[in-house]
mmCIF file with all atom_site columns, C-alpha atoms in Angstrom:
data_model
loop_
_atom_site.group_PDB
_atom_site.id
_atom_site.type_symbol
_atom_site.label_atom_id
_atom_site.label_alt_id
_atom_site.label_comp_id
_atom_site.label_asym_id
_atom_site.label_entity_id
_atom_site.label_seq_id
_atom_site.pdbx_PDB_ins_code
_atom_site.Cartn_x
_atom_site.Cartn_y
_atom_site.Cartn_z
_atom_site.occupancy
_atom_site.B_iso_or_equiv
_atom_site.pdbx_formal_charge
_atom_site.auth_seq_id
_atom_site.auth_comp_id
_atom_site.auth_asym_id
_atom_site.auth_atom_id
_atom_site.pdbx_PDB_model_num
ATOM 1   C CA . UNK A 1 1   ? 0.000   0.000   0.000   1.00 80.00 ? 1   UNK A CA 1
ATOM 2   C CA . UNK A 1 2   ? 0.877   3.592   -0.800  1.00 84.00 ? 2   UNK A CA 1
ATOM 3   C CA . UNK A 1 3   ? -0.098  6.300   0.872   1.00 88.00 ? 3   UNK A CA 1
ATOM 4   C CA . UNK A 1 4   ? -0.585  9.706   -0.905  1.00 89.00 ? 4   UNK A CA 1
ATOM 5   C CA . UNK A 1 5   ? -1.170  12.413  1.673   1.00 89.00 ? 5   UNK A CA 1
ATOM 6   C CA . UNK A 1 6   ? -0.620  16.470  1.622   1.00 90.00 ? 6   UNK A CA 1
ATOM 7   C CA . UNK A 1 7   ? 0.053   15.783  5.467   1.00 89.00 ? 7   UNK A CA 1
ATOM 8   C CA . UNK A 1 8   ? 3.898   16.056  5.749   1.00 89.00 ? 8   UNK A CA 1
ATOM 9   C CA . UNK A 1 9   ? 4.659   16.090  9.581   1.00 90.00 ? 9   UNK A CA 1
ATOM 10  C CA . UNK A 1 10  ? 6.759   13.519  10.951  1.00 89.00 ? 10  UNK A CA 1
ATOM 11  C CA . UNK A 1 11  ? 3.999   12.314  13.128  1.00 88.00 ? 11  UNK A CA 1
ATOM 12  C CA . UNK A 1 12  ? 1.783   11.603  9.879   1.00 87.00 ? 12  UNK A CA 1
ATOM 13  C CA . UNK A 1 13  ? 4.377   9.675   8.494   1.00 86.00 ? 13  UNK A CA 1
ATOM 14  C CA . UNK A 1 14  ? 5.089   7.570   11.203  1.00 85.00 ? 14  UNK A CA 1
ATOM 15  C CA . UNK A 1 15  ? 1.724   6.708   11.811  1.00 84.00 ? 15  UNK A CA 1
ATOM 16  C CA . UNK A 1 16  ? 1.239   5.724   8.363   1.00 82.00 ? 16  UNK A CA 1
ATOM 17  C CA . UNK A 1 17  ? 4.269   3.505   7.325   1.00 82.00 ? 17  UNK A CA 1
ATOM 18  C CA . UNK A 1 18  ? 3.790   1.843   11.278  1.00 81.00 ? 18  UNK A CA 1
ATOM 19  C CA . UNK A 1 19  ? 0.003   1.595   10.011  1.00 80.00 ? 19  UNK A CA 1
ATOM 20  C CA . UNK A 1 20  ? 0.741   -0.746  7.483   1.00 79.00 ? 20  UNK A CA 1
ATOM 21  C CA . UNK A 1 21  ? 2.139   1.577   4.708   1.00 82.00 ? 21  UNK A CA 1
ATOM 22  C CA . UNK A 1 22  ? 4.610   0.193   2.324   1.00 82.00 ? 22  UNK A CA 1
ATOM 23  C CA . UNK A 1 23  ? 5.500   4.119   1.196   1.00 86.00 ? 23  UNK A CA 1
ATOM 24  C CA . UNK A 1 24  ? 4.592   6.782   1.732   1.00 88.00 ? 24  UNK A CA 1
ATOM 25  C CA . UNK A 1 25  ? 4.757   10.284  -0.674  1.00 89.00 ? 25  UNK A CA 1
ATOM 26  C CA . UNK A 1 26  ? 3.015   13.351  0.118   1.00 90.00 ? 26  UNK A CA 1
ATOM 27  C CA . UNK A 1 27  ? 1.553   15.716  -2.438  1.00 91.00 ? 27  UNK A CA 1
ATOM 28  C CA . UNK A 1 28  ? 2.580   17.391  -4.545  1.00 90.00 ? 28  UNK A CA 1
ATOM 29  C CA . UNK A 1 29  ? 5.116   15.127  -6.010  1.00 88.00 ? 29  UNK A CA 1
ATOM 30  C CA . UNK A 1 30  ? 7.072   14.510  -9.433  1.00 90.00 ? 30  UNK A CA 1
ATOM 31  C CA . UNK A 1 31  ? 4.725   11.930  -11.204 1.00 89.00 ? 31  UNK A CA 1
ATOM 32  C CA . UNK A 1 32  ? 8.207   9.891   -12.246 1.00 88.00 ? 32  UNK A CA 1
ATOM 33  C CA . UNK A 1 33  ? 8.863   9.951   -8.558  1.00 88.00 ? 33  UNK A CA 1
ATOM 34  C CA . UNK A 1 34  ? 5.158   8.463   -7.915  1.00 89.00 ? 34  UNK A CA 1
ATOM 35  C CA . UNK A 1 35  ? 5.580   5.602   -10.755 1.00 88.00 ? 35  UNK A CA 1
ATOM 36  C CA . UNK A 1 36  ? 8.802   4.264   -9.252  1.00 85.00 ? 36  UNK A CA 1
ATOM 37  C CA . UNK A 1 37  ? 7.594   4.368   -6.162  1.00 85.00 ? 37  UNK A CA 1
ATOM 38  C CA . UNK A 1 38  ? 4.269   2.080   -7.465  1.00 86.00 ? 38  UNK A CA 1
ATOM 39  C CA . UNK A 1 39  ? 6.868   -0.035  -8.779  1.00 83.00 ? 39  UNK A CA 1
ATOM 40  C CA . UNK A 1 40  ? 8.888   -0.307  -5.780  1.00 81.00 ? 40  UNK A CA 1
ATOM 41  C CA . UNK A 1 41  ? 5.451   -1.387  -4.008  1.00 81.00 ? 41  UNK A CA 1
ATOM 42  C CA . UNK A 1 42  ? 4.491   -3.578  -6.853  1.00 80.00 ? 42  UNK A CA 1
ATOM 43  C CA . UNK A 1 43  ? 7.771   -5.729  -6.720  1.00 75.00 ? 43  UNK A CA 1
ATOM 44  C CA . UNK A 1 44  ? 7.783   -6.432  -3.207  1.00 72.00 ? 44  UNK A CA 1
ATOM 45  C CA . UNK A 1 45  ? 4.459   -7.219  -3.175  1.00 64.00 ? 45  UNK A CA 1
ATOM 46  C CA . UNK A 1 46  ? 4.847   -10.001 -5.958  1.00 57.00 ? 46  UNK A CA 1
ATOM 47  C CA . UNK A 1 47  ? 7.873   -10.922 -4.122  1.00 53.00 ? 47  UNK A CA 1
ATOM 48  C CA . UNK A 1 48  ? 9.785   -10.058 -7.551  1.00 50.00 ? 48  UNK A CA 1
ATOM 49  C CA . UNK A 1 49  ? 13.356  -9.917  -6.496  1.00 47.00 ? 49  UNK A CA 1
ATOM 50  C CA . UNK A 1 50  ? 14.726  -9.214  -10.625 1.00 53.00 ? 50  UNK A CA 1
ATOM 51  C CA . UNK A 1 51  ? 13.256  -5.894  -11.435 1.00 65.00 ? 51  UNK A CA 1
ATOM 52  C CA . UNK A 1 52  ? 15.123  -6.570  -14.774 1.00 84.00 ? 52  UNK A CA 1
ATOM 53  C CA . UNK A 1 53  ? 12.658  -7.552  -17.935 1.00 85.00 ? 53  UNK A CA 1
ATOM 54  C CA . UNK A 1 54  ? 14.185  -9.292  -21.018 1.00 84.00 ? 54  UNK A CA 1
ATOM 55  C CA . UNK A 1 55  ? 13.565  -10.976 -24.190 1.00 84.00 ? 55  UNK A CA 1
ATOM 56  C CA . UNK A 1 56  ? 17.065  -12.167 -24.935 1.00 82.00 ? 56  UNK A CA 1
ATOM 57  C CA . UNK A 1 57  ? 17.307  -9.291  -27.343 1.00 86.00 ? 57  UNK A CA 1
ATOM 58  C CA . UNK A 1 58  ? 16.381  -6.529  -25.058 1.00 89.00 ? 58  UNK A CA 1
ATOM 59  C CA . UNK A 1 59  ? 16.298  -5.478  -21.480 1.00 90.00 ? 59  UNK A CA 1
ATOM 60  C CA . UNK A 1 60  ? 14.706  -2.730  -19.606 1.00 90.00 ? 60  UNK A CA 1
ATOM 61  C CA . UNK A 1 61  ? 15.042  -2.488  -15.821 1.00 87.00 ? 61  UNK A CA 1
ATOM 62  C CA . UNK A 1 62  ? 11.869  -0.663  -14.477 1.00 83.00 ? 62  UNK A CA 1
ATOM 63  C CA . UNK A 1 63  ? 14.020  0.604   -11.232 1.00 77.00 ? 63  UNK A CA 1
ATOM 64  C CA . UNK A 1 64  ? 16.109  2.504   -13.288 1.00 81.00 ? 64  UNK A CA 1
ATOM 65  C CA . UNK A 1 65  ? 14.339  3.248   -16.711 1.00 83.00 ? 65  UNK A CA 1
ATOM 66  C CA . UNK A 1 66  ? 17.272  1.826   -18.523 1.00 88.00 ? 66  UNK A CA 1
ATOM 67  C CA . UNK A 1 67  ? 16.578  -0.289  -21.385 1.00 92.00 ? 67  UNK A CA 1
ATOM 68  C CA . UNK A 1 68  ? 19.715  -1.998  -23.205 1.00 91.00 ? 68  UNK A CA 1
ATOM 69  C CA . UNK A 1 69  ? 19.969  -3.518  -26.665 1.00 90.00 ? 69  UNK A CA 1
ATOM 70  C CA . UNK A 1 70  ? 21.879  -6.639  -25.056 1.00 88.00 ? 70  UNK A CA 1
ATOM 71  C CA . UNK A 1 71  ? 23.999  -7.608  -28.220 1.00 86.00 ? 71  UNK A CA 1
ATOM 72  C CA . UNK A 1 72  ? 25.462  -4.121  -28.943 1.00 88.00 ? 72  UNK A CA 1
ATOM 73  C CA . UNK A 1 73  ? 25.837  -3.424  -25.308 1.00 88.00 ? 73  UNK A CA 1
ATOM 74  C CA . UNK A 1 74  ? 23.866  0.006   -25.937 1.00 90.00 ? 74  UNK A CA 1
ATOM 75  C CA . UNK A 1 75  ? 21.978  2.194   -23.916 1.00 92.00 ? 75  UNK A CA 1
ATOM 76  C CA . UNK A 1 76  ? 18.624  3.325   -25.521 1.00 92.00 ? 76  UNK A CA 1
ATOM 77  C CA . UNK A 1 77  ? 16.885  6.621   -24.399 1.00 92.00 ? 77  UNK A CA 1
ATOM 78  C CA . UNK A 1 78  ? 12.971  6.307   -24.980 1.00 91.00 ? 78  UNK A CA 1
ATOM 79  C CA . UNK A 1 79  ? 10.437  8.583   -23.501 1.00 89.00 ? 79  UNK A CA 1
ATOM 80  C CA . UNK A 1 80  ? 7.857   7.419   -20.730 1.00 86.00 ? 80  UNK A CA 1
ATOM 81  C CA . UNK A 1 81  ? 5.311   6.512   -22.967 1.00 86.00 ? 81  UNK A CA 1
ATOM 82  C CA . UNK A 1 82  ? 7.376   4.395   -25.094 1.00 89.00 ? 82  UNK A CA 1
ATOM 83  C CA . UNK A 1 83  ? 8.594   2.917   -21.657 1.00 89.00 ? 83  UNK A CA 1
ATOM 84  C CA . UNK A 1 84  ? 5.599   1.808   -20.381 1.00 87.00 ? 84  UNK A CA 1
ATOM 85  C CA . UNK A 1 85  ? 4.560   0.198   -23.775 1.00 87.00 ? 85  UNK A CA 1
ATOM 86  C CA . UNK A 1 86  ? 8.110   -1.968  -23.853 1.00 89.00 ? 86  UNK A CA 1
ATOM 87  C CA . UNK A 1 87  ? 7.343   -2.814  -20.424 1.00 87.00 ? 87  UNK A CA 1
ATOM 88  C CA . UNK A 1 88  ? 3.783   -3.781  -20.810 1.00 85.00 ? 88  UNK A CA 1
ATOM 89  C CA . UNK A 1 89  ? 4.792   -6.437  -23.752 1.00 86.00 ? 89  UNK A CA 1
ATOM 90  C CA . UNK A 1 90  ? 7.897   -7.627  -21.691 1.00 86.00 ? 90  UNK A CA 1
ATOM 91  C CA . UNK A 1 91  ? 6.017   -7.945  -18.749 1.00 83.00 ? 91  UNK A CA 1
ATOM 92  C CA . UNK A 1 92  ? 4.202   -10.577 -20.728 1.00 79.00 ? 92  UNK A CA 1
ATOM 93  C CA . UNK A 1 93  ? 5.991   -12.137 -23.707 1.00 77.00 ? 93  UNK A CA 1
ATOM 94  C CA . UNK A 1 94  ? 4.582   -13.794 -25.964 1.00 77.00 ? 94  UNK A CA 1
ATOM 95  C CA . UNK A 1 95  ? 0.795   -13.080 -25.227 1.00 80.00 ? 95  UNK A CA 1
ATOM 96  C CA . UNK A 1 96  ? -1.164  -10.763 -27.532 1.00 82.00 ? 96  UNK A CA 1
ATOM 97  C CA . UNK A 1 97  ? -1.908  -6.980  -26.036 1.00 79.00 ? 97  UNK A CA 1
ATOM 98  C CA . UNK A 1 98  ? -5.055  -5.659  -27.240 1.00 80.00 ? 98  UNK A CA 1
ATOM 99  C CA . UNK A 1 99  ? -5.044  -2.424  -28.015 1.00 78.00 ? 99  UNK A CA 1
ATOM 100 C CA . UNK A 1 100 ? -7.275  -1.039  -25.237 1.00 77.00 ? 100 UNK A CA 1
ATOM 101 C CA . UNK A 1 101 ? -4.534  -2.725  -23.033 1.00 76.00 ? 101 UNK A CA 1
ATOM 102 C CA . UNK A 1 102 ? -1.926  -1.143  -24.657 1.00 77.00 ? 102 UNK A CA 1
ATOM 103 C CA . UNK A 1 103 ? -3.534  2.086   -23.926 1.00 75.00 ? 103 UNK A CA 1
ATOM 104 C CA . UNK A 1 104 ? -4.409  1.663   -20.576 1.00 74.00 ? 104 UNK A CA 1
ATOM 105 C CA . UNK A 1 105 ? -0.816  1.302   -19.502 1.00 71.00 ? 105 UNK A CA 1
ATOM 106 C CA . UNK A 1 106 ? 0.017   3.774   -20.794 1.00 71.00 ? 106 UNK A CA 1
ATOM 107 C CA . UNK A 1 107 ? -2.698  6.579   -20.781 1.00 70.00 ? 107 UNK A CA 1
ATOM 108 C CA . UNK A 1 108 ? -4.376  4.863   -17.608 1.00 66.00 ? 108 UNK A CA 1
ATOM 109 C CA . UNK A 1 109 ? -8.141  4.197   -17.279 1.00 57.00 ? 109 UNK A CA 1
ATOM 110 C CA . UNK A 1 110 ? -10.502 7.065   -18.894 1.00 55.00 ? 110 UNK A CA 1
ATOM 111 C CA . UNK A 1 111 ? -7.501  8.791   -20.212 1.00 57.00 ? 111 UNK A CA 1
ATOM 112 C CA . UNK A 1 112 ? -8.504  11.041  -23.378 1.00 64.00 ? 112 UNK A CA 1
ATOM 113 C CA . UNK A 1 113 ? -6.217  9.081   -26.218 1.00 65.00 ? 113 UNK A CA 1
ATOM 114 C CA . UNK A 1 114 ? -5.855  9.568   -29.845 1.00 70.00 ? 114 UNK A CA 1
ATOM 115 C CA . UNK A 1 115 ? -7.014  6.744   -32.064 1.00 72.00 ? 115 UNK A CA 1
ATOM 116 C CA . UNK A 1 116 ? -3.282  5.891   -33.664 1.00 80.00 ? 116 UNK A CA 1
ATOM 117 C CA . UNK A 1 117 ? -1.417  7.075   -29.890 1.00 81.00 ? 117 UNK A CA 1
ATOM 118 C CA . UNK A 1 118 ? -0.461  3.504   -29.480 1.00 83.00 ? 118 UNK A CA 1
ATOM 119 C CA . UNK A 1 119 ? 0.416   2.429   -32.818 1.00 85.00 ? 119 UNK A CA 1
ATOM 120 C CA . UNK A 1 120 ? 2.783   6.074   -33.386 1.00 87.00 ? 120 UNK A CA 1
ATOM 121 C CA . UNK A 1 121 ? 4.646   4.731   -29.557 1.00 87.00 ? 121 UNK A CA 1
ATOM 122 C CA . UNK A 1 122 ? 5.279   1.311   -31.063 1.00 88.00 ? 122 UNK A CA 1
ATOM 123 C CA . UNK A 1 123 ? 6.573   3.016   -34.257 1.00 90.00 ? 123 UNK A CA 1
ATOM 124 C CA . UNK A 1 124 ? 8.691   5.185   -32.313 1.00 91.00 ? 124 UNK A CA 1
ATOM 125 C CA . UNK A 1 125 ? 10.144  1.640   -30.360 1.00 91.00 ? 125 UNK A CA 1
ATOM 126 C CA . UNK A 1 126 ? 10.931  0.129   -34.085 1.00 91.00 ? 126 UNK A CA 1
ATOM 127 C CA . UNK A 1 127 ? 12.989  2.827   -35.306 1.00 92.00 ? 127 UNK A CA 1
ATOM 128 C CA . UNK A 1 128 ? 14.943  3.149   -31.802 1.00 92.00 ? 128 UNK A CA 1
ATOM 129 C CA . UNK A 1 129 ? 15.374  -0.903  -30.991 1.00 90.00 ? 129 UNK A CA 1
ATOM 130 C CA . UNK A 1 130 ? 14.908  -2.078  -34.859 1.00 86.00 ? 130 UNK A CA 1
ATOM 131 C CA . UNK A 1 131 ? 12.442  -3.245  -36.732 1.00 81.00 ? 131 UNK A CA 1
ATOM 132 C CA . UNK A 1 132 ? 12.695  -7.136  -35.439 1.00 79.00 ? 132 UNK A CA 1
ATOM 133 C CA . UNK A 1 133 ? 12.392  -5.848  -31.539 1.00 78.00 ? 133 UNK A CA 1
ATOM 134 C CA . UNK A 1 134 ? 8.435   -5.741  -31.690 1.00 77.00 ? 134 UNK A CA 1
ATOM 135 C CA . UNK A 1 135 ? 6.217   -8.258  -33.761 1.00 72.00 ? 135 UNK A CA 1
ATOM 136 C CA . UNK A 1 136 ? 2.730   -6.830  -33.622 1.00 62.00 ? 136 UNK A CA 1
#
């Protein structure tokens, strides 16, 4: 659990991590900040001790935002967006995202998104990883 509080005395945060809190971040915050933090609370409660994610060709560790083309050795830089989408089909190889799916990971629920948002991100991921890194 996460708590997400504009209360920022000591007290408040004492309470709430000895409450049962696995973090807690008070408002307002960097939302890059928030998303590692989810993370953070998402591995340990999966028990995932490898944040790491790879498909023998690629791999992206969520911790750090790095993602690595594994035979050259290279660092690539990709935005958040394109992130999340890499992440979302490594989290699960080999099954089929739809594309409300694809959009919800990275928009989030209700999020206003353009009809081709997803297809321009996974675009984007083919010119930076290559053309063979994504099969959709």
């Amino acid at each position: 659990m996460l708590i997400v509080t504009a209360r920022d005395d000591l007290y408040s945060r004492l309470n709430g991590l000895d409450g049962g809190a696995d973090d807690y971040i008070v408002k307002p915050f960097d939302m890059a900040e928030f998303k590692a933090r989810m993370r953070a609370v998402l591995r340990r409660g999966s028990g995932q001790a490898q944040a790491c994610l790879s498909n023998g060709a690629l791999s992206l560790n969520p911790a750090t935002y790095q993602v690595e083309i594994i035979a050259e050795g290279r660092q690539v830089a990709l935005s958040n967006q394109e992130f999340s989408v890499l992440q979302a089909l490594l989290a699960r190889p080999g099954v089929i995202l739809s594309r409300s799916d694809s959009e919800d990971k990275v928009y989030g629920w209700g999020g206003e998104v353009e009809s081709n948002a997803v297809d321009f991100l996974i675009h984007g991921l083919c010119k930076k990883l290559g053309k063979e890194s994504i099969q959709n």
